[in-house]
Amino acid sequence: MVLFVTSLLVLLGQEACESVSVQCLTRHPLPIVHKYYQSGDLLIAGVISLIFQISDTIGFEGYPSPSSSDSNLVYIQLYQNILALVFAVKEINEHPQLLPNSTLGIHMYNNYFSPRLTYHAALELLSTKGRFIPNYKCDNQNKFAAVLGGPNSDLCFYVADILGLFKVPQLLYGSAPVMTNKFEGAFLYSLFPSWTSQYMGIMKLLLYFQWIWIGVLHGNDDYGQQFVQEVLPIFSERGICCDFIANFPQMTFSSSVSEMEEGNYKISTVVMGSTAKVVVVHGEIEIMVVFRILLKADEFYEIQRRTKAKVWILTAQVDFTSLQFQRNWKFDFIHGALSFVVPSRDVSGFDQFLRERDPMSENEDGLIADFWKQAFGCSLPRTPELMTDEEICTGEEKLESLPGSVFEMSMTVHSYSIYIAVYVVAHALHDMYSSMLRHRALADGGRRKFLARKPWQFHEFLKRVSFNNSAGNLVSIGQKGEIEAGLDIINWVTFPNESFLRAKVGRICSKAPEDNMFTLYDDAIIWPRIFNQVQPRSLCNDRCHSGYSKKKKEGKPFCCYDCLPCPEGKISVLQDTSDCFHCPEDQYPNTNQNSCLEKYISFLSYEEPLGISLAIFALIFSFMTALVLSIFIKNQNTPIVKANNQNLSYILLTSLLLSFLCALLFIGRPEKFSCLLRQTTFGIIYSVAVSCVLAKTIIVVLAFIATKPGSRMRNWVGKQLSISIILSCSFIQTTICTVWVITAPPFPDFDVHSMTEEMILRCNEGSVSMFYCVLGYMGFLASVSFAVAFLGRKLPDSFNEARFITFSMLVFCSVWLTFVPTYLSTNGKYMVAVEIFSILASSAGLLVCIFFPKCYIIVMRPELNMKGHITRKQNESL
């Protein structure tokens, strides 16, 4: 298919040439001049990305010529990849036991970051050295065992598209391309771990630091689209959302630097205008160049920044590199960045190897001239098309004299991957040679047979390679064709002397369980200087503190929200909670509504002023009642005591005394026994007291009627009537209380809802209807007593007792009528206090209104307590 396309292009070119005046001759395609060759029995070939050309659009009016070195832009740092390859081959060729009697060579092509030239390089690998005739090789000097590719995955796809037809082993020191079918991917071996482990690591890192408001910059490749479409939704499920998702502008080979800067203006505005302090940079190694241009546009156009610094999170494929025009640009933007990298180690002897490089002796290195010119600013004497005004290199330039931002003396991650890849090939070749030796395949022309093996016969040995490298680490290729290794997390630290350090601060172990795969030493991280070594927070808005709940902002991502105070009675104890909740019933919210406090148990006790005051009043009134009773008993034979039905007076005073003492049952911690006695005792005793008053009133009225001549009421007046009234009225109340106690007895209970900060310990009445039946019956007796006393208030009683009873019942009824609404409108211990007050006030009203006038006469005016005086008063009344 590729050959057909190539032939078609040649035919179209011939037809185009015939249409113009210029006569074109059919020639071979322009050769790739930027390549590296080192002879050997078996070659490690490769198509890599190091130099690209800025060129105009190719027309058909003239035969194109090779571009001059001025149009070449070198990724200066990536030249170390070539040197790492040369160093590894040198070590293997000098190894006495690895590949004995055979040498490795190198044949590397630069693809100029161009799909067209990548295809060209792949086809040239299949041709005779120096001639472009794909799939035709007539020499044995260009046999390759495997092909290296990288670091760009998209360009590796084009190589695999060609070499996969020939089952050539391809080792990638970058990401493996997204293959359209399994057949093409079967011959790829990646020295980089899969993207999956990186994505898991990035998510773990974001969640570890609670960075849930991020930005995303990604490349235009397949993996960039996959990251946006498949991975970011998973991030979203874990609570991470994006302020922006932008792709890097595609860098074309016909664009000028100024056009690239201008194209970056829009993206730079988005990035620097974002409130997200963390940005995930997803891409491959060439993205760093575009990334630096993007940040330069920020300075060039004076874009206003919302935040002065960002924490960049870089994927493993992104490494620090630059072009010549970026050499003097500041690179402190990367200070404090975090990056995922393939684990690597310092390789002994590599630093010295770099120091000994002599550009004058590298005759087969077609890359060094452009590298040396753009690294040191001078041209090698053998440089083609050397300009007369150009400075000539002396050969004394040393790589170690270059700033660390231009060229590193320690082996980079991609260089280390190439170094490992070469050793993987060498060990696989060694295993293949040993296998042939064991099977006596080398007995007759053994070395020739070994070198004649086809590339597809090499796969079975590559798949089971396992060895310890110079650092002592195990290197092996998994079943999926990927190196079995985790990822390191590094922290970028820059210094004023134009150098930087990659400090390891964590690790991703892909084989470990998910809970243990992520390790981070956050105390070792150096953050961007603007954060003053404090871990930055990347949130859409400040977190909702405890006591608040989240409310989503309309039209914003889900992690942007307003913070609203919890409704009254609810709390939130965690940050960023979606809903507030109620405290347990025995607790209540504090003032900040972020914790629950224990409700204190509230009841009317003897230890508080209200309880003490009511108890004292109850005792005082009890004493007064007892005193009145003693006065009446002591003066029981006096006319005033006899005239006022002394037996009823004794019963009434006794019931009043018990009523006052009954109030003490309402004070103190409610217990089962006290709750059972409170209302029933009060109801029965009060019924007796009111029954006595009713009996007194009836007897007063009947006594006046009985004094009339011929009245039959005389037979009704006596002790039996009063006792009957008391017993019958009290029996009804006793029956009500008995039914109450049997069916729904009162019991101690906690009221946790009436008061916010209190848990009221009270006596649950058991049956509210029975409680109001008791009160209603007492009210009925009081109403009857008041009515009878009111009707008899003008009767000519000796001491006008009917009037006193009327007034006492008026006080009694007023107190209990006031009690009902007051009782219902209060809570807790104050309800009990209201009932106690009503008991004391109504009982005191009866005591004072009925008995104090008599006591006054008995104690203070004994001369009035005479039978003659009483008789005279009665006659006057008549």
Tab-separated table of C-alpha atoms in Angstrom, residues 503-735:
chain	number	residue	atom	x	y	z
A	503	ALA	CA	14.029	14.863	43.536
A	504	LYS	CA	12.198	11.600	44.076
A	505	VAL	CA	9.261	12.132	46.442
A	506	GLY	CA	7.045	9.133	45.790
A	507	ARG	CA	6.369	5.897	43.991
A	508	ILE	CA	3.604	4.138	42.072
A	509	CYS	CA	3.809	0.357	42.268
A	510	SER	CA	1.472	-1.054	39.636
A	511	LYS	CA	1.669	-4.609	41.001
A	512	ALA	CA	0.695	-3.668	44.550
A	513	PRO	CA	-2.934	-3.653	45.763
A	514	GLU	CA	-4.752	-0.435	45.041
A	515	ASP	CA	-4.608	0.677	48.670
A	516	ASN	CA	-0.810	0.271	48.775
A	517	MET	CA	0.202	1.196	45.248
A	518	PHE	CA	0.681	4.898	46.045
A	519	THR	CA	3.526	6.142	48.260
A	520	LEU	CA	4.301	9.836	48.749
A	521	TYR	CA	6.730	11.710	50.981
A	522	ASP	CA	4.937	15.032	50.993
A	523	ASP	CA	7.296	16.569	53.567
A	524	ALA	CA	10.092	16.354	51.003
A	525	ILE	CA	8.204	18.308	48.320
A	526	ILE	CA	9.424	21.795	47.435
A	527	TRP	CA	6.438	23.892	46.362
A	528	PRO	CA	6.507	26.903	44.010
A	529	ARG	CA	8.068	29.863	45.791
A	530	ILE	CA	4.903	31.943	45.749
A	531	PHE	CA	3.277	29.456	48.151
A	532	ASN	CA	6.000	29.988	50.809
A	533	GLN	CA	6.533	26.241	51.147
A	534	VAL	CA	2.891	25.711	52.119
A	535	GLN	CA	0.924	23.071	50.284
A	536	PRO	CA	-1.300	24.947	47.817
A	537	ARG	CA	-5.023	24.390	47.761
A	538	SER	CA	-6.802	24.067	44.459
A	539	LEU	CA	-10.514	24.509	44.985
A	540	CYS	CA	-13.247	26.208	43.018
A	541	ASN	CA	-14.200	27.992	46.214
A	542	ASP	CA	-13.276	27.777	49.858
A	543	ARG	CA	-14.422	24.641	51.564
A	544	CYS	CA	-17.615	24.720	53.555
A	545	HIS	CA	-16.630	24.534	57.182
A	546	SER	CA	-18.442	22.409	59.681
A	547	GLY	CA	-21.754	24.012	60.498
A	548	TYR	CA	-22.439	24.683	56.817
A	549	SER	CA	-23.721	22.630	53.904
A	550	LYS	CA	-23.055	22.796	50.180
A	551	LYS	CA	-25.451	24.171	47.632
A	552	LYS	CA	-24.518	23.748	43.979
A	553	LYS	CA	-24.026	26.865	41.898
A	554	GLU	CA	-26.188	26.921	38.830
A	555	GLY	CA	-24.234	26.682	35.597
A	556	LYS	CA	-20.980	25.721	37.343
A	557	PRO	CA	-19.186	22.365	37.690
A	558	PHE	CA	-20.323	20.180	40.564
A	559	CYS	CA	-17.384	21.119	42.793
A	560	CYS	CA	-18.368	24.799	42.714
A	561	TYR	CA	-20.912	25.559	45.385
A	562	ASP	CA	-22.158	28.042	47.934
A	563	CYS	CA	-21.919	27.432	51.648
A	564	LEU	CA	-25.164	27.835	53.571
A	565	PRO	CA	-25.514	27.679	57.370
A	566	CYS	CA	-27.209	24.561	58.639
A	567	PRO	CA	-30.921	25.018	59.441
A	568	GLU	CA	-31.779	25.537	63.068
A	569	GLY	CA	-31.550	22.314	65.003
A	570	LYS	CA	-29.141	20.638	62.558
A	571	ILE	CA	-25.368	20.337	62.434
A	572	SER	CA	-22.547	19.275	60.122
A	573	VAL	CA	-19.298	18.009	61.578
A	574	LEU	CA	-17.293	17.543	58.363
A	575	GLN	CA	-16.108	19.932	55.700
A	576	ASP	CA	-18.012	20.108	52.440
A	577	THR	CA	-20.959	18.095	53.635
A	578	SER	CA	-23.975	18.030	51.358
A	579	ASP	CA	-26.612	17.794	54.068
A	580	CYS	CA	-26.893	18.770	57.692
A	581	PHE	CA	-28.358	16.313	60.157
A	582	HIS	CA	-30.079	16.306	63.525
A	583	CYS	CA	-28.276	15.525	66.743
A	584	PRO	CA	-29.305	12.441	68.710
A	585	GLU	CA	-32.340	13.024	70.890
A	586	ASP	CA	-30.260	13.414	74.037
A	587	GLN	CA	-28.006	16.066	72.462
A	588	TYR	CA	-28.403	19.511	70.923
A	589	PRO	CA	-26.364	21.635	68.449
A	590	ASN	CA	-23.812	24.094	69.769
A	591	THR	CA	-23.765	27.736	68.724
A	592	ASN	CA	-21.577	27.074	65.653
A	593	GLN	CA	-23.731	24.099	64.675
A	594	ASN	CA	-20.674	21.905	64.193
A	595	SER	CA	-21.001	19.540	67.132
A	596	CYS	CA	-23.567	18.140	69.530
A	597	LEU	CA	-23.632	18.877	73.244
A	598	GLU	CA	-25.168	16.655	75.845
A	599	LYS	CA	-28.542	17.899	77.018
A	600	TYR	CA	-28.639	18.273	80.762
A	601	ILE	CA	-31.472	16.561	82.582
A	602	SER	CA	-33.986	19.079	83.840
A	603	PHE	CA	-36.548	18.585	86.597
A	604	LEU	CA	-37.810	20.622	89.521
A	605	SER	CA	-35.357	19.782	92.269
A	606	TYR	CA	-34.816	20.809	95.861
A	607	GLU	CA	-31.418	22.243	94.880
A	608	GLU	CA	-32.642	25.158	92.805
A	609	PRO	CA	-34.240	28.366	94.037
A	610	LEU	CA	-37.650	27.668	92.482
A	611	GLY	CA	-37.890	24.225	94.011
A	612	ILE	CA	-36.668	25.447	97.398
A	613	SER	CA	-39.124	28.365	97.376
A	614	LEU	CA	-42.121	26.193	96.569
A	615	ALA	CA	-41.103	23.607	99.176
A	616	ILE	CA	-40.766	26.330	101.810
A	617	PHE	CA	-44.180	27.744	100.957
A	618	ALA	CA	-45.670	24.284	101.093
A	619	LEU	CA	-44.187	23.732	104.545
A	620	ILE	CA	-45.227	27.171	105.743
A	621	PHE	CA	-48.806	26.623	104.657
A	622	SER	CA	-48.735	23.137	106.139
A	623	PHE	CA	-47.581	24.609	109.426
A	624	MET	CA	-50.250	27.275	109.284
A	625	THR	CA	-52.880	24.629	108.587
A	626	ALA	CA	-51.633	22.508	111.438
A	627	LEU	CA	-51.670	25.576	113.661
A	628	VAL	CA	-55.269	26.392	112.715
A	629	LEU	CA	-56.231	22.769	113.311
A	630	SER	CA	-54.612	22.841	116.726
A	631	ILE	CA	-56.444	26.074	117.561
A	632	PHE	CA	-59.732	24.513	116.540
A	633	ILE	CA	-59.039	21.359	118.533
A	634	LYS	CA	-57.966	23.356	121.549
A	635	ASN	CA	-61.102	25.498	121.328
A	636	GLN	CA	-63.435	22.768	120.186
A	637	ASN	CA	-65.946	23.472	122.960
A	638	THR	CA	-66.240	27.174	122.160
A	639	PRO	CA	-69.396	28.390	120.433
A	640	ILE	CA	-67.686	29.540	117.212
A	641	VAL	CA	-66.105	26.137	116.580
A	642	LYS	CA	-69.331	24.291	117.331
A	643	ALA	CA	-71.372	26.728	115.280
A	644	ASN	CA	-69.268	26.030	112.172
A	645	ASN	CA	-69.700	22.275	112.082
A	646	GLN	CA	-66.513	21.318	113.797
A	647	ASN	CA	-66.253	17.801	112.300
A	648	LEU	CA	-66.342	19.148	108.754
A	649	SER	CA	-63.799	21.767	109.777
A	650	TYR	CA	-61.472	19.093	111.093
A	651	ILE	CA	-61.799	17.034	107.900
A	652	LEU	CA	-61.317	20.126	105.742
A	653	LEU	CA	-58.239	21.277	107.642
A	654	THR	CA	-56.778	17.764	107.510
A	655	SER	CA	-57.320	17.566	103.745
A	656	LEU	CA	-55.819	21.044	103.294
A	657	LEU	CA	-52.804	19.970	105.354
A	658	LEU	CA	-52.383	16.909	103.138
A	659	SER	CA	-52.856	19.061	100.037
A	660	PHE	CA	-49.976	21.304	101.057
A	661	LEU	CA	-47.814	18.295	101.814
A	662	CYS	CA	-48.913	16.640	98.561
A	663	ALA	CA	-47.182	19.455	96.687
A	664	LEU	CA	-43.855	18.076	97.879
A	665	LEU	CA	-44.457	14.966	95.745
A	666	PHE	CA	-44.061	17.169	92.672
A	667	ILE	CA	-40.578	18.355	93.686
A	668	GLY	CA	-37.506	16.169	93.162
A	669	ARG	CA	-36.409	13.616	90.593
A	670	PRO	CA	-39.444	11.817	89.185
A	671	GLU	CA	-39.467	8.158	90.111
A	672	LYS	CA	-41.918	5.418	89.286
A	673	PHE	CA	-43.514	5.508	92.734
A	674	SER	CA	-43.707	9.294	93.006
A	675	CYS	CA	-45.188	9.575	89.504
A	676	LEU	CA	-47.844	7.029	90.446
A	677	LEU	CA	-48.845	8.985	93.576
A	678	ARG	CA	-48.616	12.581	92.372
A	679	GLN	CA	-51.799	13.214	90.475
A	680	THR	CA	-53.922	10.488	92.074
A	681	THR	CA	-53.111	11.599	95.639
A	682	PHE	CA	-53.632	15.213	94.706
A	683	GLY	CA	-56.942	14.420	92.982
A	684	ILE	CA	-58.368	12.371	95.853
A	685	ILE	CA	-57.232	14.758	98.639
A	686	TYR	CA	-58.520	17.780	96.788
A	687	SER	CA	-61.821	16.065	96.126
A	688	VAL	CA	-62.171	15.490	99.868
A	689	ALA	CA	-61.367	19.165	100.554
A	690	VAL	CA	-63.835	20.468	97.966
A	691	SER	CA	-66.412	17.935	99.125
A	692	CYS	CA	-66.037	19.329	102.650
A	693	VAL	CA	-66.602	22.840	101.381
A	694	LEU	CA	-69.622	21.655	99.419
A	695	ALA	CA	-70.965	19.877	102.483
A	696	LYS	CA	-70.414	22.987	104.609
A	697	THR	CA	-72.267	25.113	102.094
A	698	ILE	CA	-75.191	22.715	101.786
A	699	ILE	CA	-75.513	22.381	105.554
A	700	VAL	CA	-75.493	26.172	105.995
A	701	VAL	CA	-78.330	26.517	103.481
A	702	LEU	CA	-80.265	23.591	104.898
A	703	ALA	CA	-79.753	24.816	108.460
A	704	PHE	CA	-81.361	28.165	107.605
A	705	ILE	CA	-84.264	26.466	105.855
A	706	ALA	CA	-84.673	24.065	108.761
A	707	THR	CA	-85.128	26.945	111.227
A	708	LYS	CA	-88.370	27.962	109.567
A	709	PRO	CA	-91.553	26.743	111.264
A	710	GLY	CA	-92.929	23.497	109.794
A	711	SER	CA	-89.843	22.806	107.677
A	712	ARG	CA	-89.126	19.151	106.933
A	713	MET	CA	-85.459	19.875	106.310
A	714	ARG	CA	-84.704	19.532	109.980
A	715	ASN	CA	-84.476	15.761	109.520
A	716	TRP	CA	-81.724	16.143	106.838
A	717	VAL	CA	-79.451	18.380	108.851
A	718	GLY	CA	-76.849	16.368	110.762
A	719	LYS	CA	-73.573	14.465	110.617
A	720	GLN	CA	-74.887	11.795	108.311
A	721	LEU	CA	-75.588	14.266	105.530
A	722	SER	CA	-72.129	15.780	105.597
A	723	ILE	CA	-70.414	12.399	105.774
A	724	SER	CA	-72.556	11.146	102.907
A	725	ILE	CA	-71.635	14.134	100.735
A	726	ILE	CA	-67.920	13.716	101.416
A	727	LEU	CA	-67.901	9.968	100.882
A	728	SER	CA	-69.983	10.024	97.718
A	729	CYS	CA	-68.012	12.840	96.071
A	730	SER	CA	-64.671	11.364	97.094
A	731	PHE	CA	-65.711	7.897	95.919
A	732	ILE	CA	-66.296	9.120	92.400
A	733	GLN	CA	-62.830	10.718	92.262
A	734	THR	CA	-61.268	7.632	93.802
A	735	THR	CA	-62.919	5.494	91.150
